[in-house]
mmCIF file of C-alpha atoms and ligand atoms in Angstrom:
data_model
loop_
_atom_site.group_PDB
_atom_site.id
_atom_site.type_symbol
_atom_site.label_atom_id
_atom_site.label_comp_id
_atom_site.label_asym_id
_atom_site.label_seq_id
_atom_site.Cartn_x
_atom_site.Cartn_y
_atom_site.Cartn_z
ATOM 1 C CA MET A 1 -19.835 -50.334 109.508
ATOM 2 C CA LEU A 2 -18.502 -47.423 107.522
ATOM 3 C CA ILE A 3 -18.924 -47.032 103.835
ATOM 4 C CA ILE A 4 -16.096 -44.920 102.579
ATOM 5 C CA LYS A 5 -16.828 -43.036 99.433
ATOM 6 C CA ASN A 6 -14.019 -41.375 97.577
ATOM 7 C CA SER A 7 -15.040 -38.469 95.452
ATOM 8 C CA LYS A 8 -13.111 -35.874 93.520
ATOM 9 C CA VAL A 9 -13.075 -32.394 94.904
ATOM 10 C CA ASP A 10 -14.491 -30.086 92.297
ATOM 11 C CA ASP A 11 -14.882 -27.190 94.581
ATOM 12 C CA VAL A 12 -12.574 -25.884 97.278
ATOM 13 C CA LYS A 13 -15.549 -24.826 99.375
ATOM 14 C CA ASN A 14 -16.751 -28.367 99.378
ATOM 15 C CA SER A 15 -13.540 -29.713 100.770
ATOM 16 C CA GLU A 16 -12.834 -31.060 104.172
ATOM 17 C CA ILE A 17 -9.240 -31.697 103.242
ATOM 18 C CA THR A 18 -8.516 -28.120 104.256
ATOM 19 C CA SER A 19 -9.338 -29.122 107.754
ATOM 20 C CA GLU A 20 -8.110 -28.915 111.271
ATOM 21 C CA ALA A 21 -6.681 -32.423 110.996
ATOM 22 C CA GLU A 22 -4.366 -31.338 108.247
ATOM 23 C CA TYR A 23 -2.329 -29.417 110.784
ATOM 24 C CA LEU A 24 -2.045 -32.347 113.085
ATOM 25 C CA ASN A 25 -0.899 -34.471 110.199
ATOM 26 C CA ARG A 26 1.456 -31.950 108.671
ATOM 27 C CA ARG A 27 4.595 -33.795 109.606
ATOM 28 C CA LYS A 28 3.048 -36.971 108.295
ATOM 29 C CA PHE A 29 2.363 -35.176 105.009
ATOM 30 C CA LEU A 30 5.927 -33.918 104.883
ATOM 31 C CA GLY A 31 7.242 -37.382 105.551
ATOM 32 C CA LYS A 32 5.148 -38.910 102.788
ATOM 33 C CA SER A 33 5.801 -36.885 99.708
ATOM 34 C CA ALA A 34 3.148 -38.564 97.581
ATOM 35 C CA VAL A 35 0.394 -37.653 99.987
ATOM 36 C CA PHE A 36 1.776 -34.180 100.423
ATOM 37 C CA ALA A 37 1.862 -33.621 96.681
ATOM 38 C CA ALA A 38 -1.713 -34.793 96.332
ATOM 39 C CA SER A 39 -2.863 -32.502 99.078
ATOM 40 C CA THR A 40 -1.546 -29.455 97.253
ATOM 41 C CA LEU A 41 -3.429 -30.074 94.025
ATOM 42 C CA VAL A 42 -6.491 -28.130 95.092
ATOM 43 C CA GLY A 43 -9.284 -28.225 92.555
ATOM 44 C CA GLY A 44 -7.443 -30.773 90.462
ATOM 45 C CA SER A 45 -7.020 -34.371 91.398
ATOM 46 C CA LEU A 46 -7.439 -33.960 95.117
ATOM 47 C CA VAL A 47 -9.283 -36.821 96.696
ATOM 48 C CA LEU A 48 -11.777 -36.170 99.434
ATOM 49 C CA LYS A 49 -12.640 -38.980 101.765
ATOM 50 C CA GLU A 50 -16.276 -38.736 102.592
ATOM 51 C CA GLN A 51 -17.938 -41.036 105.016
ATOM 52 C CA VAL A 52 -21.422 -42.293 104.608
ATOM 53 C CA LEU A 53 -22.396 -43.972 107.791
ATOM 54 C CA ASN A 54 -24.738 -46.879 107.879
ATOM 55 C CA ALA A 55 -26.966 -46.045 110.821
ATOM 56 C CA GLN A 56 -28.363 -49.535 111.271
ATOM 57 C CA THR A 57 -25.042 -51.195 111.894
ATOM 58 C CA LEU A 58 -23.432 -48.680 114.234
ATOM 59 C CA SER A 59 -23.660 -49.117 117.950
ATOM 60 C CA THR A 60 -23.158 -46.364 120.459
ATOM 61 C CA GLN A 61 -20.727 -47.048 123.227
ATOM 62 C CA SER A 62 -21.672 -45.075 126.285
ATOM 63 C CA ALA A 63 -18.759 -44.207 128.512
ATOM 64 C CA ARG A 64 -18.576 -46.104 131.772
ATOM 65 C CA VAL A 65 -19.978 -43.317 133.891
ATOM 66 C CA PRO A 66 -21.358 -43.933 137.385
ATOM 67 C CA ALA A 67 -24.925 -45.269 137.578
ATOM 68 C CA TRP A 68 -26.209 -42.187 139.438
ATOM 69 C CA LEU A 69 -25.116 -40.048 136.502
ATOM 70 C CA GLY A 70 -26.897 -42.287 134.007
ATOM 71 C CA SER A 71 -30.181 -42.009 135.860
ATOM 72 C CA LYS A 72 -29.818 -38.273 136.386
ATOM 73 C CA VAL A 73 -29.242 -37.763 132.660
ATOM 74 C CA ALA A 74 -32.234 -39.950 131.820
ATOM 75 C CA GLY A 75 -34.371 -37.882 134.184
ATOM 76 C CA SER A 76 -33.360 -34.504 132.736
ATOM 77 C CA ARG A 77 -36.045 -31.973 131.963
ATOM 78 C CA THR A 78 -36.722 -31.582 128.279
ATOM 79 C CA GLU A 79 -38.210 -28.193 128.892
ATOM 80 C CA LEU A 80 -35.897 -25.360 127.939
ATOM 81 C CA SER A 81 -34.868 -22.556 130.239
ATOM 82 C CA ALA A 82 -36.634 -19.246 129.688
ATOM 83 C CA GLY A 83 -35.242 -17.481 126.652
ATOM 84 C CA LEU A 84 -33.750 -20.567 125.094
ATOM 85 C CA ALA A 85 -36.736 -21.675 123.079
ATOM 86 C CA ASP A 86 -35.893 -19.333 120.209
ATOM 87 C CA ALA A 87 -32.455 -20.854 119.965
ATOM 88 C CA THR A 88 -33.890 -24.270 119.262
ATOM 89 C CA PRO A 89 -34.030 -25.235 115.614
ATOM 90 C CA ARG A 90 -37.571 -26.337 114.965
ATOM 91 C CA ASN A 91 -38.202 -26.201 111.260
ATOM 92 C CA ASP A 92 -38.103 -29.182 108.968
ATOM 93 C CA ALA A 93 -34.698 -28.369 107.520
ATOM 94 C CA GLU A 94 -33.262 -28.615 110.977
ATOM 95 C CA GLN A 95 -34.095 -32.027 112.211
ATOM 96 C CA LEU A 96 -31.943 -33.720 114.768
ATOM 97 C CA THR A 97 -28.849 -35.375 113.411
ATOM 98 C CA PRO A 98 -29.323 -39.115 113.911
ATOM 99 C CA GLU A 99 -27.623 -40.230 117.103
ATOM 100 C CA GLU A 100 -25.732 -42.941 115.235
ATOM 101 C CA TYR A 101 -24.126 -40.267 113.116
ATOM 102 C CA ALA A 102 -23.347 -37.712 115.833
ATOM 103 C CA THR A 103 -21.601 -40.414 117.859
ATOM 104 C CA ALA A 104 -19.601 -41.856 114.954
ATOM 105 C CA TYR A 105 -18.336 -38.827 113.011
ATOM 106 C CA ASN A 106 -16.203 -36.900 115.474
ATOM 107 C CA ASN A 107 -13.262 -34.613 115.951
ATOM 108 C CA PHE A 108 -11.365 -35.628 119.068
ATOM 109 C CA TYR A 109 -7.705 -35.558 118.155
ATOM 110 C CA GLU A 110 -6.597 -37.197 121.371
ATOM 111 C CA PHE A 111 -7.873 -40.384 119.709
ATOM 112 C CA GLY A 112 -6.591 -39.725 116.195
ATOM 113 C CA THR A 113 -7.212 -37.474 113.224
ATOM 114 C CA ASP A 114 -9.732 -39.522 111.258
ATOM 115 C CA LYS A 115 -13.397 -38.860 111.875
ATOM 116 C CA GLU A 116 -13.987 -42.488 112.860
ATOM 117 C CA ASP A 117 -10.993 -42.799 115.229
ATOM 118 C CA PRO A 118 -12.762 -41.398 118.327
ATOM 119 C CA ALA A 119 -15.745 -43.777 118.096
ATOM 120 C CA ARG A 120 -13.384 -46.688 117.539
ATOM 121 C CA LEU A 121 -10.990 -45.875 120.376
ATOM 122 C CA ALA A 122 -12.735 -43.769 123.018
ATOM 123 C CA GLY A 123 -14.378 -46.770 124.660
ATOM 124 C CA LYS A 124 -11.007 -47.249 126.406
ATOM 125 C CA LEU A 125 -11.282 -43.977 128.255
ATOM 126 C CA THR A 126 -11.781 -44.382 132.000
ATOM 127 C CA THR A 127 -14.262 -41.747 133.111
ATOM 128 C CA ASP A 128 -14.982 -43.088 136.583
ATOM 129 C CA PRO A 129 -13.350 -41.880 138.792
ATOM 130 C CA TRP A 130 -13.110 -38.381 137.344
ATOM 131 C CA SER A 131 -12.222 -35.086 138.947
ATOM 132 C CA VAL A 132 -11.993 -31.475 137.882
ATOM 133 C CA LYS A 133 -9.436 -29.038 139.256
ATOM 134 C CA ILE A 134 -10.676 -25.495 139.828
ATOM 135 C CA SER A 135 -7.768 -23.058 139.820
ATOM 136 C CA GLY A 136 -6.547 -19.506 139.324
ATOM 137 C CA GLU A 137 -8.448 -16.344 140.256
ATOM 138 C CA VAL A 138 -11.104 -17.978 142.368
ATOM 139 C CA ALA A 139 -12.126 -18.066 146.046
ATOM 140 C CA LYS A 140 -12.619 -21.830 146.258
ATOM 141 C CA PRO A 141 -9.909 -23.567 144.267
ATOM 142 C CA GLY A 142 -9.476 -27.305 144.644
ATOM 143 C CA GLU A 143 -9.782 -30.749 143.185
ATOM 144 C CA TYR A 144 -13.480 -31.618 142.937
ATOM 145 C CA THR A 145 -14.926 -35.026 142.151
ATOM 146 C CA LEU A 146 -17.333 -35.281 139.232
ATOM 147 C CA GLU A 147 -20.096 -35.793 141.752
ATOM 148 C CA ASP A 148 -19.140 -32.552 143.584
ATOM 149 C CA ILE A 149 -19.198 -30.736 140.261
ATOM 150 C CA LEU A 150 -22.559 -32.077 139.079
ATOM 151 C CA LYS A 151 -24.627 -32.628 142.210
ATOM 152 C CA PRO A 152 -26.170 -29.172 142.741
ATOM 153 C CA HIS A 153 -27.276 -28.838 139.107
ATOM 154 C CA ASP A 154 -30.525 -29.859 137.492
ATOM 155 C CA PHE A 155 -29.956 -31.179 134.000
ATOM 156 C CA GLU A 156 -31.918 -30.019 130.993
ATOM 157 C CA GLU A 157 -31.982 -30.937 127.353
ATOM 158 C CA ARG A 158 -30.994 -28.253 124.875
ATOM 159 C CA ILE A 159 -31.062 -28.727 121.130
ATOM 160 C CA TYR A 160 -28.247 -26.764 119.503
ATOM 161 C CA ARG A 161 -26.626 -26.499 116.115
ATOM 162 C CA LEU A 162 -22.955 -27.506 116.073
ATOM 163 C CA ARG A 163 -20.946 -25.839 113.282
ATOM 164 C CA CYS A 164 -17.403 -27.081 112.760
ATOM 165 C CA VAL A 165 -14.853 -24.673 111.281
ATOM 166 C CA GLU A 166 -14.398 -27.324 108.570
ATOM 167 C CA ALA A 167 -17.846 -26.285 107.253
ATOM 168 C CA TRP A 168 -19.997 -29.239 108.286
ATOM 169 C CA SER A 169 -22.723 -29.039 110.912
ATOM 170 C CA MET A 170 -25.133 -31.108 112.953
ATOM 171 C CA VAL A 171 -28.123 -30.546 115.267
ATOM 172 C CA ILE A 172 -27.640 -32.265 118.609
ATOM 173 C CA PRO A 173 -29.809 -32.612 121.734
ATOM 174 C CA TRP A 174 -27.364 -32.133 124.616
ATOM 175 C CA VAL A 175 -28.118 -32.824 128.247
ATOM 176 C CA GLY A 176 -26.430 -30.565 130.747
ATOM 177 C CA PHE A 177 -26.600 -27.345 132.699
ATOM 178 C CA SER A 178 -25.641 -23.686 132.709
ATOM 179 C CA LEU A 179 -21.927 -22.988 132.682
ATOM 180 C CA GLU A 180 -22.504 -19.719 134.532
ATOM 181 C CA LYS A 181 -24.134 -21.516 137.438
ATOM 182 C CA LEU A 182 -21.167 -23.830 137.815
ATOM 183 C CA LEU A 183 -18.516 -21.110 137.518
ATOM 184 C CA LYS A 184 -20.153 -18.810 140.055
ATOM 185 C CA ARG A 185 -20.179 -21.541 142.712
ATOM 186 C CA PHE A 186 -16.409 -21.232 143.033
ATOM 187 C CA GLY A 187 -16.356 -17.460 143.546
ATOM 188 C CA PRO A 188 -14.285 -15.960 140.733
ATOM 189 C CA THR A 189 -12.288 -12.977 142.070
ATOM 190 C CA GLY A 190 -12.491 -9.447 140.681
ATOM 191 C CA ASN A 191 -9.349 -10.192 138.669
ATOM 192 C CA ALA A 192 -10.944 -13.059 136.756
ATOM 193 C CA LYS A 193 -11.574 -11.897 133.181
ATOM 194 C CA TYR A 194 -11.275 -15.206 131.323
ATOM 195 C CA VAL A 195 -11.904 -18.847 131.978
ATOM 196 C CA GLN A 196 -9.714 -21.579 130.553
ATOM 197 C CA PHE A 197 -10.676 -25.233 130.055
ATOM 198 C CA ILE A 198 -8.201 -28.086 129.845
ATOM 199 C CA THR A 199 -8.698 -31.658 128.591
ATOM 200 C CA LEU A 200 -7.329 -34.828 130.139
ATOM 201 C CA VAL A 201 -3.843 -36.039 129.224
ATOM 202 C CA ARG A 202 -3.661 -39.827 129.384
ATOM 203 C CA PRO A 203 -1.610 -41.174 126.481
ATOM 204 C CA ASN A 204 -2.129 -44.810 127.456
ATOM 205 C CA GLU A 205 -5.862 -44.377 126.833
ATOM 206 C CA MET A 206 -5.691 -41.596 124.251
ATOM 207 C CA PRO A 207 -3.481 -42.936 121.466
ATOM 208 C CA GLY A 208 -3.493 -39.669 119.523
ATOM 209 C CA GLN A 209 -1.450 -38.156 122.336
ATOM 210 C CA ASN A 210 1.303 -40.669 121.597
ATOM 211 C CA SER A 211 1.464 -39.910 117.923
ATOM 212 C CA LEU A 212 4.898 -38.845 116.785
ATOM 213 C CA PHE A 213 3.248 -36.846 114.049
ATOM 214 C CA SER A 214 1.105 -34.739 116.292
ATOM 215 C CA THR A 215 1.802 -31.019 116.180
ATOM 216 C CA ILE A 216 -0.607 -30.282 118.985
ATOM 217 C CA LYS A 217 0.920 -29.666 122.388
ATOM 218 C CA TRP A 218 -1.242 -31.610 124.817
ATOM 219 C CA PRO A 219 -3.355 -30.949 126.730
ATOM 220 C CA TYR A 220 -5.994 -29.488 124.434
ATOM 221 C CA ARG A 221 -6.897 -26.055 125.789
ATOM 222 C CA GLU A 222 -9.732 -23.654 125.188
ATOM 223 C CA ALA A 223 -10.933 -20.450 126.815
ATOM 224 C CA LEU A 224 -13.743 -17.895 126.880
ATOM 225 C CA ARG A 225 -14.053 -14.311 128.047
ATOM 226 C CA LEU A 226 -15.898 -14.517 131.353
ATOM 227 C CA ASP A 227 -18.947 -12.621 130.035
ATOM 228 C CA GLU A 228 -19.174 -15.122 127.159
ATOM 229 C CA ALA A 229 -18.949 -17.968 129.654
ATOM 230 C CA TYR A 230 -21.802 -16.402 131.657
ATOM 231 C CA HIS A 231 -24.100 -16.253 128.616
ATOM 232 C CA PRO A 232 -27.179 -18.432 129.180
ATOM 233 C CA LEU A 233 -26.557 -20.400 125.964
ATOM 234 C CA ALA A 234 -23.152 -21.623 127.175
ATOM 235 C CA MET A 235 -23.482 -25.005 128.829
ATOM 236 C CA LEU A 236 -21.618 -27.954 130.200
ATOM 237 C CA ALA A 237 -22.876 -31.190 128.694
ATOM 238 C CA VAL A 238 -22.884 -34.562 130.416
ATOM 239 C CA GLY A 239 -25.198 -36.300 127.976
ATOM 240 C CA MET A 240 -26.723 -36.352 124.517
ATOM 241 C CA TYR A 241 -29.857 -37.999 123.129
ATOM 242 C CA GLY A 242 -30.982 -38.597 126.712
ATOM 243 C CA LYS A 243 -27.951 -40.736 127.596
ATOM 244 C CA PRO A 244 -24.568 -40.083 129.184
ATOM 245 C CA LEU A 245 -22.010 -38.741 126.715
ATOM 246 C CA PRO A 246 -20.085 -41.423 124.877
ATOM 247 C CA GLY A 247 -16.313 -41.126 125.165
ATOM 248 C CA GLN A 248 -15.982 -39.883 121.603
ATOM 249 C CA ASN A 249 -18.249 -36.911 122.335
ATOM 250 C CA GLY A 250 -16.302 -35.833 125.410
ATOM 251 C CA ALA A 251 -17.385 -37.921 128.400
ATOM 252 C CA PRO A 252 -17.916 -37.294 131.160
ATOM 253 C CA LEU A 253 -18.045 -33.481 130.922
ATOM 254 C CA ARG A 254 -17.596 -31.064 128.021
ATOM 255 C CA LEU A 255 -18.257 -27.502 127.052
ATOM 256 C CA ILE A 256 -20.886 -26.475 124.486
ATOM 257 C CA VAL A 257 -20.759 -22.938 123.041
ATOM 258 C CA PRO A 258 -23.207 -23.125 120.147
ATOM 259 C CA TRP A 259 -22.499 -19.728 118.537
ATOM 260 C CA LYS A 260 -18.793 -20.546 118.097
ATOM 261 C CA TYR A 261 -16.971 -22.990 115.849
ATOM 262 C CA GLY A 262 -16.965 -26.510 117.220
ATOM 263 C CA PHE A 263 -13.327 -26.488 118.316
ATOM 264 C CA LYS A 264 -14.239 -24.161 121.197
ATOM 265 C CA SER A 265 -16.510 -26.875 122.637
ATOM 266 C CA ILE A 266 -13.725 -28.686 124.462
ATOM 267 C CA LYS A 267 -14.206 -32.299 125.546
ATOM 268 C CA SER A 268 -13.371 -34.362 128.629
ATOM 269 C CA ILE A 269 -12.520 -31.432 130.878
ATOM 270 C CA VAL A 270 -10.199 -31.943 133.871
ATOM 271 C CA GLU A 271 -9.361 -28.350 134.762
ATOM 272 C CA ILE A 272 -11.165 -25.009 134.797
ATOM 273 C CA ARG A 273 -8.870 -22.060 135.425
ATOM 274 C CA PHE A 274 -9.880 -18.436 135.988
ATOM 275 C CA THR A 275 -7.352 -15.933 134.626
ATOM 276 C CA GLU A 276 -6.767 -12.224 134.341
ATOM 277 C CA LYS A 277 -5.027 -12.430 130.966
ATOM 278 C CA GLN A 278 -6.435 -13.994 127.828
ATOM 279 C CA PRO A 279 -5.171 -17.594 127.715
ATOM 280 C CA LYS A 280 -3.765 -18.972 124.493
ATOM 281 C CA THR A 281 -5.895 -21.738 123.000
ATOM 282 C CA SER A 282 -4.567 -24.894 121.335
ATOM 283 C CA TRP A 283 -5.698 -23.787 117.900
ATOM 284 C CA GLN A 284 -4.107 -20.373 118.273
ATOM 285 C CA SER A 285 -0.836 -22.109 119.139
ATOM 286 C CA ILE A 286 -1.102 -24.270 116.034
ATOM 287 C CA ALA A 287 -2.154 -21.581 113.539
ATOM 288 C CA ALA A 288 -3.061 -18.197 115.009
ATOM 289 C CA GLY A 289 -3.698 -16.743 111.564
ATOM 290 C CA GLU A 290 -6.415 -19.300 110.876
ATOM 291 C CA TYR A 291 -8.055 -20.038 114.204
ATOM 292 C CA GLY A 292 -8.676 -17.083 116.477
ATOM 293 C CA PHE A 293 -9.514 -16.777 120.131
ATOM 294 C CA TYR A 294 -13.134 -15.776 119.498
ATOM 295 C CA ALA A 295 -13.992 -18.231 116.715
ATOM 296 C CA ASN A 296 -17.542 -16.958 116.439
ATOM 297 C CA VAL A 297 -19.378 -18.583 113.540
ATOM 298 C CA ASN A 298 -19.271 -15.884 110.861
ATOM 299 C CA PRO A 299 -20.224 -16.381 107.210
ATOM 300 C CA TYR A 300 -18.646 -12.996 106.336
ATOM 301 C CA VAL A 301 -15.163 -13.837 107.551
ATOM 302 C CA ASP A 302 -13.671 -16.659 105.535
ATOM 303 C CA HIS A 303 -11.034 -18.991 106.766
ATOM 304 C CA PRO A 304 -7.848 -18.027 104.873
ATOM 305 C CA ARG A 305 -8.098 -21.284 102.916
ATOM 306 C CA TRP A 306 -11.848 -21.757 102.431
ATOM 307 C CA SER A 307 -15.180 -19.982 102.537
ATOM 308 C CA GLN A 308 -17.340 -19.996 105.635
ATOM 309 C CA ALA A 309 -20.436 -18.770 103.770
ATOM 310 C CA THR A 310 -22.104 -22.181 103.627
ATOM 311 C CA GLU A 311 -22.035 -25.486 105.447
ATOM 312 C CA ARG A 312 -22.946 -29.119 104.870
ATOM 313 C CA ARG A 313 -25.590 -30.233 107.332
ATOM 314 C CA LEU A 314 -24.757 -33.835 108.140
ATOM 315 C CA PRO A 315 -25.630 -36.426 107.273
ATOM 316 C CA GLY A 316 -25.948 -35.718 103.597
ATOM 317 C CA SER A 317 -27.156 -38.413 101.275
ATOM 318 C CA LEU A 318 -25.783 -39.847 98.096
ATOM 319 C CA PHE A 319 -28.135 -37.495 96.306
ATOM 320 C CA SER A 320 -27.621 -34.294 98.235
ATOM 321 C CA SER A 321 -24.805 -32.707 100.195
ATOM 322 C CA ASN A 322 -27.424 -30.817 102.197
ATOM 323 C CA ARG A 323 -25.554 -27.565 101.778
ATOM 324 C CA MET A 324 -27.079 -24.484 103.401
ATOM 325 C CA ASP A 325 -26.122 -20.919 104.208
ATOM 326 C CA THR A 326 -24.167 -20.411 107.390
ATOM 327 C CA ARG A 327 -25.789 -17.921 109.725
ATOM 328 C CA MET A 328 -24.073 -15.220 111.762
ATOM 329 C CA PHE A 329 -23.262 -16.574 115.220
ATOM 330 C CA ASN A 330 -24.623 -19.913 113.969
ATOM 331 C CA GLY A 331 -28.163 -18.484 114.096
ATOM 332 C CA TYR A 332 -27.874 -17.315 117.717
ATOM 333 C CA GLY A 333 -27.163 -13.653 116.884
ATOM 334 C CA GLU A 334 -30.263 -12.356 118.605
ATOM 335 C CA GLN A 335 -29.015 -13.838 121.850
ATOM 336 C CA VAL A 336 -25.269 -13.215 121.659
ATOM 337 C CA ALA A 337 -24.487 -10.321 119.286
ATOM 338 C CA SER A 338 -24.428 -7.784 122.129
ATOM 339 C CA LEU A 339 -21.392 -9.545 123.612
ATOM 340 C CA TYR A 340 -19.386 -8.244 120.663
ATOM 341 C CA SER A 341 -20.859 -4.797 120.039
ATOM 342 C CA GLY A 342 -18.218 -2.374 118.829
ATOM 343 C CA MET A 343 -15.745 -5.138 118.032
ATOM 344 C CA ASP A 344 -14.279 -5.596 114.573
ATOM 345 C CA LEU A 345 -15.075 -9.263 114.017
ATOM 346 C CA LYS A 346 -12.717 -9.440 111.032
ATOM 347 C CA ARG A 347 -9.878 -8.628 113.384
ATOM 348 C CA TYR A 348 -11.192 -10.605 116.347
ATOM 349 C CA TYR A 349 -12.037 -13.763 114.422
HETATM 350 N N1 MTE B 401 -10.331 -32.139 123.803
HETATM 351 C C1 MTE B 401 -10.826 -31.941 122.582
HETATM 352 N N2 MTE B 401 -11.984 -31.291 122.431
HETATM 353 C C2 MTE B 401 -12.500 -31.078 121.192
HETATM 354 C C3 MTE B 401 -11.795 -31.505 120.037
HETATM 355 C C4 MTE B 401 -10.565 -32.207 120.227
HETATM 356 O O1 MTE B 401 -9.891 -32.632 119.281
HETATM 357 N N3 MTE B 401 -10.124 -32.413 121.508
HETATM 358 N N4 MTE B 401 -12.306 -31.259 118.781
HETATM 359 C C5 MTE B 401 -13.209 -30.105 118.666
HETATM 360 C C6 MTE B 401 -13.816 -29.979 117.368
HETATM 361 S S1 MTE B 401 -12.786 -29.485 116.109
HETATM 362 C C7 MTE B 401 -15.164 -30.159 117.150
HETATM 363 S S2 MTE B 401 -15.873 -29.837 115.662
HETATM 364 C C8 MTE B 401 -16.033 -30.695 118.231
HETATM 365 C C9 MTE B 401 -16.741 -31.939 117.730
HETATM 366 O O2 MTE B 401 -17.645 -32.410 118.701
HETATM 367 P P1 MTE B 401 -18.448 -33.771 118.449
HETATM 368 O O3 MTE B 401 -17.451 -34.809 118.057
HETATM 369 O O4 MTE B 401 -19.151 -34.080 119.729
HETATM 370 O O5 MTE B 401 -19.402 -33.489 117.323
HETATM 371 O O6 MTE B 401 -15.295 -31.035 119.405
HETATM 372 C C10 MTE B 401 -14.285 -30.112 119.759
HETATM 373 N N5 MTE B 401 -13.715 -30.450 121.050
HETATM 374 MO MO1 MO B 402 -14.184 -28.668 114.443
#
């Protein structure tokens, strides 16, 4: 059950109304003048819908993944790969986000623009059978079954912060494996400089893709520079909290890039394409001035419409919004800063 609390926005920084979903709903706003008018009264009478989830009454729907995958996820090593231990949040302020929250408060616009839409609707998603097309600048292109993709890899649990560009964050124990190891299996050619990821299009199971109001051009697309993709922190996740990923979190296979804003961590991947030129991402197509290709978490470069200096670590309570300072590269600077040396991160946001 969701308890919806409506509170007045007293502070633009505190607002999730200036969010990614606003773009997807823009035509809806324009069509409903009352809502549109309200959304422009920043700092005044704007109403922020905040969800307080009741952990006891929520149930997690695991996606219907094959049994072999379920047991492989359950048997994953909890030990971290060498060099990853420092990336794990271990202090008291950084406890794991309760599973019931991380699986109920989601951005997955294929299922709708409200935070609770994915958990409500993603149970419909058929994830078995599943296949992933490998294409572009690569020696071994082809259509691979999920089993082909996953079989050679040992799974491990990695606890990462997830920082959404909307200025909320969580701490989630993912189960998965190194992205680099997967990509190298297919033999990227010397021309491959970028890797693009593409989400499933299946409007009969993903109602958000049917929405007349949607401004997103499906499929959802993301991409990384190949050296970013080869960084040991970048992973493909197949599970969380020791179980297969629920549909709302991107079953059966998603990307996790913990030093970048959450929108880079694309869900339910059906194609991985190696390219010479930098691919355009979905969010660049929607608003290039607000969402860049790099999207590294950066408290010193504000979003044009709100500050990125702080974040709300979810779940907050009725007594505290749990606001904390945002860290450069989401706290993973020691590991990843060298990828960007010499780059002007204000320009390459
Ligand atoms: N295909 C797809 N992937 C997506 C999204 C989406 O709408 N569609 N939303 C992104 C955004 S904005 C965030 S913050 C994270 C949220 O991941 P979570 O729901 O597992 O916390 O997923 C990202 N991956
Ligand atoms: Mo996000």
